[in-house]
Amino acid sequence: MGLNFSKFRTSVKSNYLKIKRSSSSINLTNPSLIKKNVRDEFKFIDGRRYHNVENIHYFFPNDDLEIDRLQLQHYMMRFIWRSNFSSPVRDLLDEGGARVLDVGCGPATWILEMASEFPKSEFIGVDVVPVMPLTIKPQNVNFEQANLLDGLPFPDNHFDFTYIRFLNCAFPFNLWTTHVIPELIRVTKPGGYIEIMEWDTEIYYQGPITGQLMDALVKEIRYHNIDDKIPEKMTSFLQDSRKLKNITNDSRDSPIGKHGGKVGTLALDNSISAFKLCETKFSEELGLTLEEYNALFEFYKKEVDDYKSQIRTHRFWAEKI
Ligand SMILES: C[S@@+](CC[C@H](N)C(=O)[O-])C[C@H]1O[C@@H](n2cnc3c(N)ncnc32)[C@H](O)[C@@H]1O
């Protein structure tokens, strides 16, 4: 891979600044997003901020540190895949008038880039917590605060392209087929596309320290009833819906660690931030003090280089019948 990552990030950043400058007016915040106060909206544990919604299974924080991680992760994905999506919807989005939904949009980095690339189409981001930019945003972007598990606040057959990325840790495994996929299908127009992007909860070519860290992560994921093997099952989930055709998938392996240049270093930083998301639990799990747990990362950094470790991401896309 020709890794000119700094050039790529600079172009993404300048794109984002362009969006900010080009918004001719500041859009009024969607009323559903004008919320009580921060104490009702969030809860704070061990110095990190979390959602405070009862029937939400998602257990990662949503503070500035996590938002930074998600933004960097977006740039990393864009670089690894050399695109923001794989569904054959480019012409439709270019033409204009298409409606695009991003479910669990987080800080909305994907949607902001997409809205700038396809200014004639309309983009809606949904998240259960308001971590998206609510005031300064392009005119073709709107946000709703909603929980997918309560049903998305849109009519049937509404979107031309429905996108969802990295929400595996938000849904216990049985809900993918009972709630998540049916709801994505419901809001998508016949002939429209659904696209799902996920990670493998695995680091390939791993050494013993990586193995221990991953075991702690997988244990935590399973504790929340979340399936760490969802990508292996996604194609059959989509097929079983009987409401989709042209079901396609693709995957990318990419390095984690300095051996992979800038993108590998970014993947490494991203993984360390992820391992630190639940550091109290993970350190207890490994029988380490918090200090010892944090010291482990110096060895982990070296180990991923020694083993030439890799990560794998997947995209699944399908057309609604
Ligand atoms: C790992 S982040 C991914 C964010 C974004 N899709 C991305 O790729 O950068 C998962 C997001 O899903 C949101 N989320 C979790 N459960 C949800 C639910 N039931 N309905 C809507 N959003 C949810 C979280 O608040 C979080 O912002």
Coordinates of C-alpha atoms and ligand atoms in Angstrom, one line a residue:
M1 CA 0.0 0.0 0.0
G2 CA 1.4 3.5 -0.9
L3 CA 0.9 5.2 2.4
N4 CA 0.8 9.0 2.0
F5 CA -1.2 9.3 5.1
S6 CA -0.4 12.9 6.1
K7 CA -1.4 14.2 2.7
F8 CA -4.7 12.2 3.0
R9 CA -5.4 13.6 6.5
T10 CA -4.7 17.1 5.5
S11 CA -7.1 16.8 2.6
V12 CA -9.8 15.4 4.9
K13 CA -9.2 18.2 7.5
S14 CA -9.4 20.9 4.9
N15 CA -12.6 19.4 3.5
Y16 CA -14.0 19.6 7.0
L17 CA -13.0 23.2 7.4
K18 CA -14.5 23.9 4.0
I19 CA -17.8 22.5 5.2
K20 CA -17.7 24.6 8.3
R21 CA -17.0 27.8 6.3
S22 CA -19.5 27.0 3.6
S23 CA -22.5 26.7 5.9
S24 CA -24.1 29.9 4.9
S25 CA -26.2 30.0 8.0
I26 CA -26.2 28.3 11.3
N27 CA -29.0 25.7 11.3
L28 CA -31.3 25.7 14.3
T29 CA -30.9 22.7 16.5
N30 CA -33.4 20.0 16.0
P31 CA -36.0 20.3 18.9
S32 CA -35.5 16.6 19.7
L33 CA -31.9 17.4 20.5
I34 CA -32.6 20.3 22.9
K35 CA -32.3 18.2 26.0
K36 CA -32.5 18.7 29.8
N37 CA -29.1 19.2 31.3
V38 CA -25.9 17.3 31.1
R39 CA -26.6 15.5 34.4
D40 CA -29.7 13.9 32.9
E41 CA -28.1 13.2 29.6
F42 CA -24.9 11.5 30.8
K43 CA -23.5 9.6 33.7
F44 CA -19.8 9.8 34.9
I45 CA -17.8 6.7 36.0
D46 CA -14.1 6.7 36.8
G47 CA -13.7 10.1 35.2
R48 CA -15.3 9.1 31.9
R49 CA -18.7 10.2 30.5
Y50 CA -21.3 7.6 29.5
H51 CA -24.8 7.7 28.1
N52 CA -27.6 7.6 30.7
V53 CA -30.3 5.8 28.7
E54 CA -31.8 2.8 30.4
N55 CA -32.4 0.2 27.6
I56 CA -29.2 1.0 25.8
H57 CA -26.6 -1.8 25.8
Y58 CA -23.7 0.2 24.5
F59 CA -21.0 0.3 27.2
F60 CA -18.3 2.6 25.8
P61 CA -17.8 6.2 27.0
N62 CA -18.8 9.1 24.8
D63 CA -16.6 11.9 26.1
D64 CA -14.1 14.1 24.2
L65 CA -11.4 11.4 24.4
E66 CA -13.7 8.9 22.8
I67 CA -14.9 11.4 20.2
D68 CA -11.3 12.0 19.2
R69 CA -10.7 8.3 18.9
L70 CA -13.8 7.8 16.7
Q71 CA -12.7 10.7 14.5
L72 CA -9.2 9.2 14.0
Q73 CA -10.7 5.8 13.4
H74 CA -12.8 7.3 10.7
Y75 CA -9.8 8.7 8.9
M76 CA -8.1 5.3 9.3
M77 CA -11.0 3.5 7.8
R78 CA -11.2 5.9 4.9
F79 CA -7.5 5.4 4.2
I80 CA -7.7 1.6 4.5
W81 CA -10.7 1.3 2.2
R82 CA -9.9 4.3 0.0
S83 CA -13.6 5.2 0.1
N84 CA -16.4 5.9 2.5
F85 CA -18.8 3.2 1.3
S86 CA -19.0 0.2 -1.1
S87 CA -22.7 0.2 -2.1
P88 CA -23.3 1.1 -5.8
V89 CA -25.0 4.4 -4.9
R90 CA -22.4 7.0 -6.1
D91 CA -24.3 8.0 -9.2
L92 CA -27.6 8.4 -7.2
L93 CA -25.9 10.5 -4.6
D94 CA -24.1 12.6 -7.2
E95 CA -27.4 13.2 -9.1
G96 CA -29.0 14.7 -6.0
G97 CA -32.2 14.3 -4.2
A98 CA -31.2 11.1 -2.5
R99 CA -31.8 10.6 1.2
V100 CA -29.0 9.0 3.3
L101 CA -29.3 7.8 6.9
D102 CA -26.3 7.1 9.3
V103 CA -27.5 5.1 12.3
G104 CA -25.3 5.5 15.4
C105 CA -23.5 8.3 13.7
G106 CA -21.5 9.3 16.8
P107 CA -19.5 12.5 16.2
A108 CA -20.8 12.3 12.5
T109 CA -17.4 12.4 10.8
W110 CA -18.7 10.1 8.1
I111 CA -21.8 12.1 7.5
L112 CA -20.0 15.4 7.3
E113 CA -17.6 14.1 4.7
M114 CA -20.4 12.5 2.7
A115 CA -22.5 15.7 2.8
S116 CA -19.6 17.7 1.5
E117 CA -18.9 15.1 -1.3
F118 CA -22.5 14.9 -2.3
P119 CA -24.0 18.4 -1.7
K120 CA -27.2 17.7 -3.7
S121 CA -28.3 14.8 -1.5
E122 CA -29.7 14.9 2.0
F123 CA -28.1 13.3 5.1
I124 CA -29.6 12.4 8.4
G125 CA -27.5 11.2 11.4
V126 CA -29.1 9.4 14.3
D127 CA -27.5 8.6 17.7
V128 CA -28.9 7.9 21.1
V129 CA -26.6 10.6 22.6
P130 CA -26.0 14.1 21.1
V131 CA -22.3 13.8 20.4
M132 CA -22.8 15.2 16.8
P133 CA -22.1 18.8 15.9
L134 CA -25.5 20.3 16.5
T135 CA -25.1 23.9 15.5
I136 CA -22.5 24.4 12.8
K137 CA -23.1 21.9 10.0
P138 CA -23.8 21.8 6.3
Q139 CA -27.3 22.6 5.2
N140 CA -27.8 19.2 3.7
V141 CA -27.3 17.5 7.2
N142 CA -29.7 17.0 10.0
F143 CA -29.6 15.0 13.2
E144 CA -32.1 13.1 15.4
Q145 CA -31.6 11.7 18.8
A146 CA -33.1 8.3 18.9
N147 CA -32.6 4.7 20.0
L148 CA -32.7 2.3 17.1
L149 CA -34.1 -0.4 19.5
D150 CA -37.2 1.8 20.1
G151 CA -37.7 2.1 16.3
L152 CA -36.2 4.7 14.1
P153 CA -38.2 7.9 13.9
F154 CA -38.8 7.7 10.1
P155 CA -41.6 6.3 7.9
D156 CA -41.2 3.1 5.9
N157 CA -39.3 3.1 2.6
H158 CA -37.8 6.6 3.3
F159 CA -34.1 6.3 2.6
D160 CA -32.1 5.6 -0.6
F161 CA -29.0 4.5 1.4
T162 CA -29.0 3.4 5.1
Y163 CA -25.6 3.1 6.7
I164 CA -24.4 1.7 10.1
R165 CA -20.8 1.4 11.2
F166 CA -19.2 -0.2 14.3
L167 CA -22.4 -0.7 16.3
N168 CA -21.7 -4.3 17.2
C169 CA -21.1 -3.4 20.8
A170 CA -24.5 -1.7 20.9
F171 CA -26.6 -4.8 20.4
P172 CA -26.9 -8.2 22.2
F173 CA -26.5 -10.8 19.5
N174 CA -30.1 -11.8 19.2
L175 CA -31.3 -8.3 18.4
W176 CA -29.4 -8.1 15.1
T177 CA -32.0 -10.3 13.5
T178 CA -35.1 -9.3 15.6
H179 CA -34.6 -5.5 15.7
V180 CA -31.6 -4.1 14.0
I181 CA -31.7 -5.5 10.4
P182 CA -35.5 -5.4 10.2
E183 CA -35.4 -1.7 11.2
L184 CA -32.7 -0.8 8.7
I185 CA -34.7 -2.6 6.0
R186 CA -38.0 -0.9 7.0
V187 CA -36.7 2.6 6.6
T188 CA -34.9 1.9 3.3
K189 CA -36.8 2.3 0.0
P190 CA -37.2 -0.8 -2.3
G191 CA -34.2 -0.5 -4.6
G192 CA -32.2 1.4 -2.0
Y193 CA -29.1 0.0 -0.3
I194 CA -28.2 -0.9 3.3
E195 CA -24.5 -1.0 4.3
I196 CA -23.0 -2.4 7.5
M197 CA -19.4 -2.0 8.5
E198 CA -17.8 -4.0 11.3
W199 CA -14.5 -5.1 12.8
D200 CA -13.3 -8.6 13.7
T201 CA -12.9 -8.6 17.4
E202 CA -9.5 -10.2 16.9
I203 CA -5.9 -9.2 16.2
Y204 CA -4.3 -11.6 13.7
Y205 CA -0.7 -12.8 14.2
Q206 CA -0.9 -12.0 17.9
G207 CA 1.7 -12.5 20.6
P208 CA 0.9 -13.5 24.3
I209 CA 0.4 -9.9 25.6
T210 CA -2.0 -9.1 22.7
G211 CA -3.8 -12.4 23.4
Q212 CA -4.3 -11.4 27.1
L213 CA -5.6 -8.0 26.3
M214 CA -7.9 -9.4 23.6
D215 CA -9.2 -12.1 26.0
A216 CA -10.1 -9.3 28.5
L217 CA -11.9 -7.4 25.8
V218 CA -13.8 -10.4 24.5
K219 CA -14.8 -11.4 28.0
E220 CA -16.3 -7.9 28.6
I221 CA -18.1 -8.0 25.3
R222 CA -19.6 -11.4 26.1
Y223 CA -20.5 -10.2 29.6
H224 CA -22.8 -7.7 27.8
N225 CA -24.3 -10.5 25.7
I226 CA -22.7 -9.2 22.6
D227 CA -21.4 -11.6 20.0
D228 CA -17.8 -11.1 19.1
K229 CA -18.2 -13.1 15.9
I230 CA -20.9 -11.0 14.2
P231 CA -19.0 -10.4 10.9
E232 CA -18.9 -14.2 10.3
K233 CA -22.7 -14.3 10.6
M234 CA -23.7 -11.1 8.9
T235 CA -24.2 -12.4 5.4
S236 CA -26.6 -15.1 6.6
F237 CA -28.5 -12.6 8.8
L238 CA -29.0 -10.5 5.7
Q239 CA -30.0 -13.5 3.6
D240 CA -32.4 -14.7 6.3
S241 CA -34.4 -11.4 6.2
R242 CA -35.6 -12.5 2.7
K243 CA -36.1 -8.8 1.9
L244 CA -32.7 -8.2 0.4
K245 CA -30.9 -9.1 -2.8
N246 CA -27.4 -8.5 -4.3
I247 CA -25.9 -9.3 -0.8
T248 CA -22.2 -8.6 -1.1
N249 CA -19.3 -8.4 1.3
D250 CA -15.7 -7.4 1.3
S251 CA -12.9 -7.1 3.8
R252 CA -9.5 -5.5 4.4
D253 CA -6.6 -6.6 6.4
S254 CA -4.3 -3.8 7.6
P255 CA -1.3 -3.6 9.9
I256 CA -1.4 -2.7 13.5
G257 CA 1.8 -1.2 14.9
K258 CA 4.7 0.9 13.6
H259 CA 5.6 -1.8 11.1
G260 CA 2.5 -0.6 9.2
G261 CA 3.7 3.0 8.9
K262 CA 1.4 5.8 9.8
V263 CA -1.8 3.9 9.3
G264 CA -0.4 1.0 11.4
T265 CA 0.6 3.5 14.2
L266 CA -2.9 5.0 14.1
A267 CA -4.4 1.5 14.4
L268 CA -2.1 0.8 17.3
D269 CA -3.1 4.1 19.1
N270 CA -6.7 3.3 18.4
S271 CA -6.4 -0.2 19.9
I272 CA -4.7 1.2 23.1
S273 CA -7.5 3.8 23.5
A274 CA -10.0 0.9 23.1
F275 CA -8.2 -1.2 25.7
K276 CA -8.1 1.8 28.1
L277 CA -11.9 2.3 27.7
C278 CA -12.5 -0.3 30.4
E279 CA -9.1 -0.2 32.1
T280 CA -10.5 -0.7 35.6
K281 CA -12.3 -3.9 34.6
F282 CA -9.6 -5.2 32.3
S283 CA -6.8 -4.6 34.8
E284 CA -8.8 -6.6 37.4
E285 CA -9.4 -9.3 34.9
L286 CA -5.7 -9.7 34.2
G287 CA -4.9 -9.5 38.0
L288 CA -2.9 -6.3 37.5
T289 CA -2.9 -2.9 39.2
L290 CA -3.9 0.0 37.0
E291 CA -0.2 1.0 36.9
E292 CA 0.9 -2.4 35.8
Y293 CA -1.9 -2.6 33.3
N294 CA -0.8 0.7 31.7
A295 CA 2.9 -0.4 31.7
L296 CA 1.8 -3.4 29.6
F297 CA 1.3 -1.2 26.6
E298 CA 5.0 -0.6 26.1
F299 CA 5.4 -4.4 25.7
Y300 CA 2.3 -4.6 23.5
K301 CA 3.6 -1.9 21.1
K302 CA 6.8 -3.9 20.6
E303 CA 5.0 -7.2 20.3
V304 CA 2.6 -6.2 17.5
D305 CA 5.7 -5.2 15.5
D306 CA 7.5 -8.4 16.3
Y307 CA 4.5 -10.5 15.2
K308 CA 3.6 -8.2 12.3
S309 CA 0.0 -8.1 13.7
Q310 CA -3.0 -7.3 11.6
I311 CA -6.6 -6.2 12.0
R312 CA -9.5 -6.9 9.7
T313 CA -12.6 -4.8 8.9
H314 CA -15.6 -5.8 6.8
R315 CA -18.3 -4.2 4.7
F316 CA -21.7 -5.8 3.9
W317 CA -24.1 -4.3 1.5
A318 CA -27.4 -5.3 0.0
E319 CA -30.3 -3.9 -2.1
K320 CA -33.8 -3.9 -0.6
I321 CA -36.3 -5.9 -2.7
Ligands
LIG1 C1 -18.5 2.9 18.1 S1 -19.5 4.3 17.9 C2 -19.5 4.5 16.1 C3 -19.9 5.8 15.7 C4 -19.9 6.0 14.2 N1 -20.8 5.1 13.5 C5 -18.5 5.8 13.6 O1 -18.3 4.9 12.8 O2 -17.6 6.7 13.9 C6 -21.2 3.7 18.2 C7 -22.2 4.8 18.3 O3 -23.5 4.1 18.4 C8 -24.3 4.9 19.3 N2 -25.4 3.9 19.7 C9 -25.3 2.9 20.6 N3 -26.5 2.3 20.8 C10 -27.4 2.9 20.0 C11 -28.7 2.7 19.7 N4 -29.4 1.7 20.3 N5 -29.4 3.6 18.8 C12 -28.7 4.6 18.3 N6 -27.3 4.8 18.5 C13 -26.7 4.0 19.3 C14 -23.4 5.3 20.4 O4 -23.9 6.4 21.1 C15 -22.1 5.7 19.6 O5 -22.1 7.0 19.2

